[in-house]
PDB file of C-alpha atoms in Angstrom:
ATOM      1  CA  MET A   1     110.523  63.547 120.924  1.00 41.00           C
ATOM      2  CA  SER A   2     112.030  62.915 117.475  1.00 42.00           C
ATOM      3  CA  HIS A   3     109.749  65.573 115.958  1.00 41.00           C
ATOM      4  CA  LEU A   4     110.865  68.071 118.613  1.00 38.00           C
ATOM      5  CA  MET A   5     114.548  67.358 117.956  1.00 41.00           C
ATOM      6  CA  GLU A   6     113.995  67.692 114.210  1.00 44.00           C
ATOM      7  CA  ALA A   7     112.260  71.033 114.717  1.00 43.00           C
ATOM      8  CA  LEU A   8     115.117  72.279 116.903  1.00 39.00           C
ATOM      9  CA  VAL A   9     117.704  71.238 114.307  1.00 45.00           C
ATOM     10  CA  ASP A  10     115.752  73.053 111.600  1.00 52.00           C
ATOM     11  CA  TRP A  11     115.417  76.164 113.771  1.00 48.00           C
ATOM     12  CA  PHE A  12     119.153  76.378 114.525  1.00 47.00           C
ATOM     13  CA  ALA A  13     119.999  75.693 110.868  1.00 52.00           C
ATOM     14  CA  SER A  14     117.855  78.583 109.659  1.00 59.00           C
ATOM     15  CA  ARG A  15     119.263  80.901 112.335  1.00 71.00           C
ATOM     16  CA  GLY A  16     122.781  80.015 111.211  1.00 85.00           C
ATOM     17  CA  THR A  17     121.890  80.811 107.620  1.00 93.00           C
ATOM     18  CA  LEU A  18     120.390  84.143 108.633  1.00 96.00           C
ATOM     19  CA  SER A  19     123.641  85.010 110.393  1.00 95.00           C
ATOM     20  CA  LYS A  20     125.651  84.183 107.273  1.00 96.00           C
ATOM     21  CA  LEU A  21     123.301  86.226 105.116  1.00 97.00           C
ATOM     22  CA  ALA A  22     123.626  89.178 107.499  1.00 97.00           C
ATOM     23  CA  ILE A  23     127.414  88.952 107.210  1.00 97.00           C
ATOM     24  CA  VAL A  24     127.110  88.969 103.419  1.00 98.00           C
ATOM     25  CA  ASP A  25     124.730  91.928 103.562  1.00 98.00           C
ATOM     26  CA  PHE A  26     126.929  94.152 105.732  1.00 98.00           C
ATOM     27  CA  GLY A  27     130.103  92.913 104.067  1.00 98.00           C
ATOM     28  CA  VAL A  28     128.831  94.161 100.708  1.00 98.00           C
ATOM     29  CA  GLN A  29     127.861  97.547 102.166  1.00 98.00           C
ATOM     30  CA  TRP A  30     131.194  98.102 103.895  1.00 97.00           C
ATOM     31  CA  ALA A  31     133.206  96.953 100.880  1.00 97.00           C
ATOM     32  CA  ALA A  32     131.261  99.351  98.667  1.00 97.00           C
ATOM     33  CA  PHE A  33     131.694 102.126 101.238  1.00 96.00           C
ATOM     34  CA  SER A  34     135.465 101.690 101.187  1.00 96.00           C
ATOM     35  CA  VAL A  35     135.472 102.407  97.451  1.00 95.00           C
ATOM     36  CA  ALA A  36     132.833 105.144  97.594  1.00 94.00           C
ATOM     37  CA  SER A  37     134.675 106.921 100.403  1.00 93.00           C
ATOM     38  CA  VAL A  38     137.895 107.131  98.402  1.00 92.00           C
ATOM     39  CA  PHE A  39     136.124 108.683  95.423  1.00 90.00           C
ATOM     40  CA  LYS A  40     133.587 110.610  97.561  1.00 90.00           C
ATOM     41  CA  THR A  41     130.719 109.358  95.440  1.00 92.00           C
ATOM     42  CA  GLU A  42     127.261 108.002  96.154  1.00 93.00           C
ATOM     43  CA  LYS A  43     126.576 107.065  92.532  1.00 93.00           C
ATOM     44  CA  PHE A  44     126.428 103.329  93.218  1.00 94.00           C
ATOM     45  CA  TYR A  45     124.803 103.549  96.673  1.00 96.00           C
ATOM     46  CA  ASP A  46     121.292 102.542  95.557  1.00 95.00           C
ATOM     47  CA  LEU A  47     122.662 100.054  93.037  1.00 96.00           C
ATOM     48  CA  THR A  48     124.639  98.372  95.830  1.00 97.00           C
ATOM     49  CA  GLY A  49     121.503  98.110  97.941  1.00 97.00           C
ATOM     50  CA  SER A  50     119.582  96.510  95.087  1.00 97.00           C
ATOM     51  CA  CYS A  51     122.417  94.107  94.295  1.00 97.00           C
ATOM     52  CA  THR A  52     122.504  93.099  97.960  1.00 98.00           C
ATOM     53  CA  PHE A  53     118.805  92.206  97.845  1.00 98.00           C
ATOM     54  CA  LEU A  54     119.503  90.074  94.773  1.00 98.00           C
ATOM     55  CA  LEU A  55     122.518  88.367  96.323  1.00 98.00           C
ATOM     56  CA  VAL A  56     120.943  87.635  99.696  1.00 98.00           C
ATOM     57  CA  ALA A  57     117.735  86.293  98.130  1.00 98.00           C
ATOM     58  CA  TYR A  58     119.718  84.144  95.691  1.00 98.00           C
ATOM     59  CA  LEU A  59     121.955  82.676  98.417  1.00 98.00           C
ATOM     60  CA  ALA A  60     118.977  81.888 100.656  1.00 97.00           C
ATOM     61  CA  TYR A  61     117.301  80.093  97.760  1.00 97.00           C
ATOM     62  CA  LYS A  62     120.488  78.284  96.698  1.00 96.00           C
ATOM     63  CA  TRP A  63     121.290  77.065 100.199  1.00 95.00           C
ATOM     64  CA  HIS A  64     117.785  75.962 101.209  1.00 94.00           C
ATOM     65  CA  ASN A  65     115.855  75.218  98.026  1.00 95.00           C
ATOM     66  CA  ILE A  66     113.798  72.032  98.406  1.00 95.00           C
ATOM     67  CA  GLY A  67     111.920  72.483  95.146  1.00 95.00           C
ATOM     68  CA  HIS A  68     108.791  74.146  96.534  1.00 97.00           C
ATOM     69  CA  PRO A  69     107.236  76.800  94.242  1.00 97.00           C
ATOM     70  CA  ARG A  70     106.798  79.247  97.129  1.00 98.00           C
ATOM     71  CA  GLN A  71     110.569  79.499  97.532  1.00 98.00           C
ATOM     72  CA  LEU A  72     111.045  80.218  93.817  1.00 98.00           C
ATOM     73  CA  ILE A  73     108.196  82.728  93.550  1.00 98.00           C
ATOM     74  CA  GLN A  74     109.159  84.612  96.710  1.00 98.00           C
ATOM     75  CA  THR A  75     112.779  84.806  95.535  1.00 98.00           C
ATOM     76  CA  GLY A  76     111.634  85.887  92.089  1.00 98.00           C
ATOM     77  CA  CYS A  77     109.458  88.687  93.440  1.00 98.00           C
ATOM     78  CA  VAL A  78     112.308  90.134  95.506  1.00 98.00           C
ATOM     79  CA  SER A  79     114.726  89.790  92.597  1.00 98.00           C
ATOM     80  CA  MET A  80     112.429  91.399  90.008  1.00 98.00           C
ATOM     81  CA  TRP A  81     111.831  94.386  92.255  1.00 98.00           C
ATOM     82  CA  ALA A  82     115.520  94.802  93.134  1.00 97.00           C
ATOM     83  CA  LEU A  83     116.778  94.452  89.563  1.00 97.00           C
ATOM     84  CA  ARG A  84     114.282  96.921  88.115  1.00 97.00           C
ATOM     85  CA  LEU A  85     114.625  99.539  90.845  1.00 95.00           C
ATOM     86  CA  GLY A  86     118.404  99.269  91.044  1.00 95.00           C
ATOM     87  CA  LEU A  87     118.867  99.866  87.323  1.00 95.00           C
ATOM     88  CA  TYR A  88     116.319 102.689  87.364  1.00 95.00           C
ATOM     89  CA  LEU A  89     117.986 104.530  90.247  1.00 94.00           C
ATOM     90  CA  PHE A  90     121.493 103.956  88.880  1.00 95.00           C
ATOM     91  CA  THR A  91     120.504 105.331  85.471  1.00 94.00           C
ATOM     92  CA  ARG A  92     118.868 108.324  87.139  1.00 92.00           C
ATOM     93  CA  ILE A  93     121.858 109.259  89.274  1.00 93.00           C
ATOM     94  CA  LEU A  94     124.214 108.932  86.322  1.00 92.00           C
ATOM     95  CA  LYS A  95     122.050 111.474  84.539  1.00 90.00           C
ATOM     96  CA  ASP A  96     121.574 113.796  87.538  1.00 86.00           C
ATOM     97  CA  GLY A  97     125.193 113.567  88.649  1.00 86.00           C
ATOM     98  CA  LYS A  98     124.478 113.323  92.374  1.00 86.00           C
ATOM     99  CA  ASP A  99     121.965 112.439  95.075  1.00 86.00           C
ATOM    100  CA  ARG A 100     121.111 115.482  97.178  1.00 83.00           C
ATOM    101  CA  ARG A 101     120.516 113.245 100.231  1.00 85.00           C
ATOM    102  CA  PHE A 102     124.312 113.015 100.495  1.00 87.00           C
ATOM    103  CA  ASP A 103     125.139 116.704 100.148  1.00 83.00           C
ATOM    104  CA  LYS A 104     125.890 117.046 103.874  1.00 80.00           C
ATOM    105  CA  MET A 105     127.637 113.710 104.376  1.00 85.00           C
ATOM    106  CA  ARG A 106     129.624 113.029 101.205  1.00 82.00           C
ATOM    107  CA  GLY A 107     132.745 114.637 102.700  1.00 81.00           C
ATOM    108  CA  ASP A 108     132.247 113.282 106.224  1.00 87.00           C
ATOM    109  CA  PRO A 109     133.602 109.687 106.402  1.00 90.00           C
ATOM    110  CA  MET A 110     131.700 108.786 109.571  1.00 93.00           C
ATOM    111  CA  LYS A 111     128.337 110.055 108.336  1.00 92.00           C
ATOM    112  CA  PHE A 112     128.987 108.403 104.988  1.00 93.00           C
ATOM    113  CA  PHE A 113     129.845 105.104 106.719  1.00 95.00           C
ATOM    114  CA  ASN A 114     126.662 105.330 108.777  1.00 95.00           C
ATOM    115  CA  ALA A 115     124.622 105.764 105.603  1.00 94.00           C
ATOM    116  CA  TRP A 116     126.038 102.557 104.127  1.00 96.00           C
ATOM    117  CA  THR A 117     125.571 100.686 107.394  1.00 96.00           C
ATOM    118  CA  LEU A 118     121.963 101.834 107.642  1.00 94.00           C
ATOM    119  CA  GLN A 119     121.421 100.545 104.130  1.00 95.00           C
ATOM    120  CA  GLY A 120     122.604  97.151 105.340  1.00 96.00           C
ATOM    121  CA  VAL A 121     120.069  97.292 108.174  1.00 96.00           C
ATOM    122  CA  TRP A 122     117.331  98.349 105.758  1.00 95.00           C
ATOM    123  CA  VAL A 123     118.112  95.498 103.348  1.00 97.00           C
ATOM    124  CA  PHE A 124     118.094  92.817 106.021  1.00 97.00           C
ATOM    125  CA  VAL A 125     115.013  94.042 107.853  1.00 96.00           C
ATOM    126  CA  THR A 126     113.056  94.511 104.635  1.00 97.00           C
ATOM    127  CA  ILE A 127     113.828  91.084 103.204  1.00 98.00           C
ATOM    128  CA  LEU A 128     113.607  89.167 106.508  1.00 97.00           C
ATOM    129  CA  PRO A 129     110.009  87.852 106.129  1.00 98.00           C
ATOM    130  CA  SER A 130     110.842  86.561 102.650  1.00 98.00           C
ATOM    131  CA  LEU A 131     114.066  84.980 103.912  1.00 97.00           C
ATOM    132  CA  LEU A 132     112.158  83.117 106.609  1.00 97.00           C
ATOM    133  CA  ALA A 133     109.737  81.831 103.979  1.00 97.00           C
ATOM    134  CA  ILE A 134     112.543  80.743 101.638  1.00 97.00           C
ATOM    135  CA  LEU A 135     114.520  79.095 104.438  1.00 96.00           C
ATOM    136  CA  SER A 136     111.552  77.240 105.953  1.00 93.00           C
ATOM    137  CA  PRO A 137     112.225  73.479 105.740  1.00 88.00           C
ATOM    138  CA  ARG A 138     108.534  72.610 105.964  1.00 84.00           C
ATOM    139  CA  GLN A 139     106.753  74.293 103.089  1.00 93.00           C
ATOM    140  CA  ARG A 140     102.976  74.063 103.314  1.00 94.00           C
ATOM    141  CA  PRO A 141     100.964  73.689 100.092  1.00 96.00           C
ATOM    142  CA  LEU A 142     100.245  76.965  98.308  1.00 97.00           C
ATOM    143  CA  SER A 143      97.106  78.586  99.671  1.00 96.00           C
ATOM    144  CA  THR A 144      94.856  81.590  99.204  1.00 98.00           C
ATOM    145  CA  ARG A 145      97.162  83.566 101.489  1.00 97.00           C
ATOM    146  CA  ASP A 146     100.076  83.066  99.106  1.00 98.00           C
ATOM    147  CA  TYR A 147      98.082  84.203  96.086  1.00 98.00           C
ATOM    148  CA  VAL A 148      96.637  87.208  97.907  1.00 98.00           C
ATOM    149  CA  GLY A 149     100.126  88.258  99.003  1.00 98.00           C
ATOM    150  CA  TRP A 150     101.594  87.868  95.537  1.00 98.00           C
ATOM    151  CA  GLY A 151      98.610  89.695  94.060  1.00 98.00           C
ATOM    152  CA  ILE A 152      99.237  92.631  96.382  1.00 98.00           C
ATOM    153  CA  TRP A 153     102.946  92.497  95.496  1.00 98.00           C
ATOM    154  CA  LEU A 154     102.162  92.568  91.775  1.00 98.00           C
ATOM    155  CA  THR A 155      99.773  95.492  92.163  1.00 98.00           C
ATOM    156  CA  GLY A 156     102.309  97.471  94.188  1.00 98.00           C
ATOM    157  CA  TYR A 157     105.104  96.565  91.769  1.00 98.00           C
ATOM    158  CA  LEU A 158     103.111  97.785  88.762  1.00 98.00           C
ATOM    159  CA  ILE A 159     102.154 101.005  90.547  1.00 98.00           C
ATOM    160  CA  GLU A 160     105.812 101.701  91.336  1.00 98.00           C
ATOM    161  CA  VAL A 161     106.944 100.891  87.782  1.00 98.00           C
ATOM    162  CA  VAL A 162     104.268 103.040  86.142  1.00 98.00           C
ATOM    163  CA  ALA A 163     104.855 105.941  88.550  1.00 98.00           C
ATOM    164  CA  ASP A 164     108.611 105.886  87.922  1.00 97.00           C
ATOM    165  CA  TYR A 165     108.069 105.683  84.168  1.00 97.00           C
ATOM    166  CA  GLN A 166     105.646 108.617  84.206  1.00 98.00           C
ATOM    167  CA  LYS A 167     108.004 110.764  86.254  1.00 97.00           C
ATOM    168  CA  SER A 168     111.014 109.905  84.071  1.00 96.00           C
ATOM    169  CA  SER A 169     109.065 110.747  80.921  1.00 96.00           C
ATOM    170  CA  PHE A 170     107.935 114.019  82.483  1.00 97.00           C
ATOM    171  CA  ARG A 171     111.453 115.026  83.510  1.00 94.00           C
ATOM    172  CA  ASN A 172     112.923 114.064  80.146  1.00 94.00           C
ATOM    173  CA  ASN A 173     110.640 116.524  78.375  1.00 96.00           C
ATOM    174  CA  PRO A 174     112.498 119.878  78.123  1.00 95.00           C
ATOM    175  CA  ALA A 175     109.149 121.700  78.254  1.00 96.00           C
ATOM    176  CA  ASN A 176     108.730 120.485  81.855  1.00 96.00           C
ATOM    177  CA  LYS A 177     112.014 121.904  83.150  1.00 93.00           C
ATOM    178  CA  ASP A 178     111.587 123.153  86.749  1.00 93.00           C
ATOM    179  CA  LYS A 179     107.953 122.010  86.800  1.00 96.00           C
ATOM    180  CA  PHE A 180     106.372 119.423  89.103  1.00 97.00           C
ATOM    181  CA  ILE A 181     104.450 116.387  87.882  1.00 97.00           C
ATOM    182  CA  ASN A 182     100.723 116.282  88.605  1.00 96.00           C
ATOM    183  CA  THR A 183      99.481 113.941  85.901  1.00 97.00           C
ATOM    184  CA  GLY A 184      98.905 110.180  85.655  1.00 97.00           C
ATOM    185  CA  LEU A 185      99.294 108.376  88.964  1.00 98.00           C
ATOM    186  CA  TRP A 186     100.806 111.592  90.321  1.00 98.00           C
ATOM    187  CA  ALA A 187      97.349 113.166  90.092  1.00 97.00           C
ATOM    188  CA  LEU A 188      96.094 110.553  92.565  1.00 97.00           C
ATOM    189  CA  SER A 189      99.018 110.639  95.015  1.00 98.00           C
ATOM    190  CA  ARG A 190     101.969 112.944  95.542  1.00 98.00           C
ATOM    191  CA  HIS A 191     104.173 109.861  96.019  1.00 98.00           C
ATOM    192  CA  PRO A 192     102.595 106.925  94.125  1.00 98.00           C
ATOM    193  CA  ASN A 193     105.969 105.196  93.704  1.00 98.00           C
ATOM    194  CA  TYR A 194     106.353 104.995  97.479  1.00 98.00           C
ATOM    195  CA  PHE A 195     102.765 103.811  97.831  1.00 98.00           C
ATOM    196  CA  GLY A 196     103.568 100.976  95.434  1.00 98.00           C
ATOM    197  CA  GLU A 197     106.755 100.059  97.302  1.00 97.00           C
ATOM    198  CA  ILE A 198     105.043  99.955 100.683  1.00 97.00           C
ATOM    199  CA  MET A 199     102.248  97.869  99.182  1.00 98.00           C
ATOM    200  CA  LEU A 200     104.525  95.274  97.593  1.00 98.00           C
ATOM    201  CA  TRP A 201     106.480  94.605 100.800  1.00 98.00           C
ATOM    202  CA  PHE A 202     103.257  94.117 102.762  1.00 98.00           C
ATOM    203  CA  GLY A 203     102.208  91.689 100.040  1.00 98.00           C
ATOM    204  CA  LEU A 204     105.410  89.677 100.389  1.00 98.00           C
ATOM    205  CA  TYR A 205     104.927  89.561 104.161  1.00 98.00           C
ATOM    206  CA  ILE A 206     101.458  88.076 103.648  1.00 98.00           C
ATOM    207  CA  SER A 207     102.683  85.375 101.265  1.00 98.00           C
ATOM    208  CA  ALA A 208     105.705  84.638 103.474  1.00 98.00           C
ATOM    209  CA  SER A 209     103.466  84.245 106.514  1.00 97.00           C
ATOM    210  CA  SER A 210     102.090  81.034 104.994  1.00 96.00           C
ATOM    211  CA  THR A 211     105.182  79.362 106.460  1.00 96.00           C
ATOM    212  CA  PHE A 212     105.201  81.191 109.800  1.00 95.00           C
ATOM    213  CA  SER A 213     104.569  79.965 113.326  1.00 90.00           C
ATOM    214  CA  GLY A 214     105.032  81.721 116.654  1.00 88.00           C
ATOM    215  CA  TRP A 215     107.490  84.630 116.779  1.00 91.00           C
ATOM    216  CA  GLU A 216     107.885  84.788 112.998  1.00 95.00           C
ATOM    217  CA  TYR A 217     104.573  86.627 112.723  1.00 96.00           C
ATOM    218  CA  LEU A 218     106.292  89.522 114.513  1.00 96.00           C
ATOM    219  CA  THR A 219     108.165  90.235 111.306  1.00 96.00           C
ATOM    220  CA  ILE A 220     105.105  92.307 110.392  1.00 97.00           C
ATOM    221  CA  LEU A 221     107.328  94.934 112.024  1.00 97.00           C
ATOM    222  CA  CYS A 222     109.551  94.754 108.921  1.00 96.00           C
ATOM    223  CA  PRO A 223     107.082  96.247 106.397  1.00 97.00           C
ATOM    224  CA  LEU A 224     105.852  98.561 109.152  1.00 97.00           C
ATOM    225  CA  LEU A 225     109.424  99.829 109.583  1.00 94.00           C
ATOM    226  CA  ASP A 226     109.645 100.384 105.821  1.00 94.00           C
ATOM    227  CA  TYR A 227     106.427 102.376 106.020  1.00 96.00           C
ATOM    228  CA  PHE A 228     107.822 104.430 108.896  1.00 95.00           C
ATOM    229  CA  LEU A 229     111.120 105.169 107.148  1.00 92.00           C
ATOM    230  CA  ILE A 230     109.400 106.190 103.914  1.00 94.00           C
ATOM    231  CA  THR A 231     106.720 108.333 105.505  1.00 95.00           C
ATOM    232  CA  ARG A 232     108.603 109.803 108.473  1.00 93.00           C
ATOM    233  CA  VAL A 233     112.365 109.691 107.867  1.00 88.00           C
ATOM    234  CA  SER A 234     114.175 109.528 104.546  1.00 84.00           C
ATOM    235  CA  GLY A 235     111.533 109.336 101.848  1.00 89.00           C
ATOM    236  CA  ILE A 236     108.482 111.556 101.755  1.00 95.00           C
ATOM    237  CA  PRO A 237     109.625 114.181 104.329  1.00 95.00           C
ATOM    238  CA  LEU A 238     112.771 115.021 102.341  1.00 92.00           C
ATOM    239  CA  LEU A 239     110.897 115.262  99.052  1.00 95.00           C
ATOM    240  CA  GLU A 240     108.084 117.310 100.559  1.00 96.00           C
ATOM    241  CA  ARG A 241     110.557 119.812 102.019  1.00 95.00           C
ATOM    242  CA  TYR A 242     112.347 120.072  98.681  1.00 94.00           C
ATOM    243  CA  ALA A 243     109.068 120.578  96.822  1.00 96.00           C
ATOM    244  CA  ARG A 244     107.850 123.260  99.229  1.00 96.00           C
ATOM    245  CA  LYS A 245     111.146 125.087  98.876  1.00 95.00           C
ATOM    246  CA  LYS A 246     111.030 124.945  95.074  1.00 96.00           C
ATOM    247  CA  TRP A 247     107.328 125.365  94.280  1.00 97.00           C
ATOM    248  CA  GLY A 248     105.709 126.315  97.585  1.00 95.00           C
ATOM    249  CA  LEU A 249     104.847 129.854  96.458  1.00 95.00           C
ATOM    250  CA  LEU A 250     103.135 128.717  93.264  1.00 96.00           C
ATOM    251  CA  GLN A 251      99.338 128.781  93.322  1.00 96.00           C
ATOM    252  CA  GLN A 252      99.177 125.682  91.146  1.00 96.00           C
ATOM    253  CA  TYR A 253     101.382 123.701  93.530  1.00 97.00           C
ATOM    254  CA  GLN A 254      99.391 124.844  96.564  1.00 97.00           C
ATOM    255  CA  GLU A 255      96.201 123.626  94.880  1.00 97.00           C
ATOM    256  CA  TYR A 256      97.894 120.333  93.982  1.00 97.00           C
ATOM    257  CA  VAL A 257      98.947 119.754  97.597  1.00 97.00           C
ATOM    258  CA  GLU A 258      95.489 120.655  98.874  1.00 96.00           C
ATOM    259  CA  LYS A 259      93.577 118.251  96.646  1.00 96.00           C
ATOM    260  CA  THR A 260      96.090 115.377  96.254  1.00 97.00           C
ATOM    261  CA  PRO A 261      96.743 112.810  99.038  1.00 97.00           C
ATOM    262  CA  VAL A 262     100.355 112.635 100.148  1.00 97.00           C
ATOM    263  CA  LEU A 263     100.540 108.830  99.791  1.00 97.00           C
ATOM    264  CA  ILE A 264      97.382 106.717  99.490  1.00 95.00           C
ATOM    265  CA  PRO A 265      95.230 107.556  96.461  1.00 94.00           C
ATOM    266  CA  PHE A 266      91.720 108.829  97.201  1.00 86.00           C
ATOM    267  CA  LEU A 267      92.499 109.066 100.926  1.00 83.00           C
ATOM    268  CA  SER A 268      92.786 112.684 102.024  1.00 67.00           C
TER     269      SER A 268
END
């Protein structure tokens, strides 16, 4: 009976922490929206999302750290990804001047608010498996599952970093103005950066699942939702439409699309 009561106390404690972290998550988005709406700018939209990942992961670790290496490594993986991507996207938008995703909503307060709110949903859903692992009061010893998950995360992280670096270098070369990239990792996939991102979140789910029991395994829906959003909603579809509009009549681009997988390298 004492073990059951202890388990119930732990369960309610973690649920309470998740609620507080959700409040922090959406509070950050709505506070940032209030500033962005006044200036009608999306320049710190992605940076805010990345900073929210960092903050939520840090608070979860600070509030529930019991000294287990899994908690530190899982927090570190989320933080490394968020810090790198946030700075990359912020630097890019400062150079480009705008994000064309917001062209039709920048002047519409309700649509703009919805975009910030959806970012809050995306942050919380994406990080949820890792939060459950960090918050777990009973950390099992590190196992093969942890190392496999972190190995997949590292592979995906490196793919995303290299792909972003290659594309930035390509765009920074004046000789490539108005051209599309089809070299490096971009010769293997039309969206290798997204492939890396999807891969790393599945990896973190696997390592996090070392602490799971019962319903927590259902958080596999979190990386699956990321995959859906990237491949069906706001990622690849928007970029593919833009590319077809800009280069669709070029023979070279048509050949590139025909021979290069849209996402997973070597998988047509």
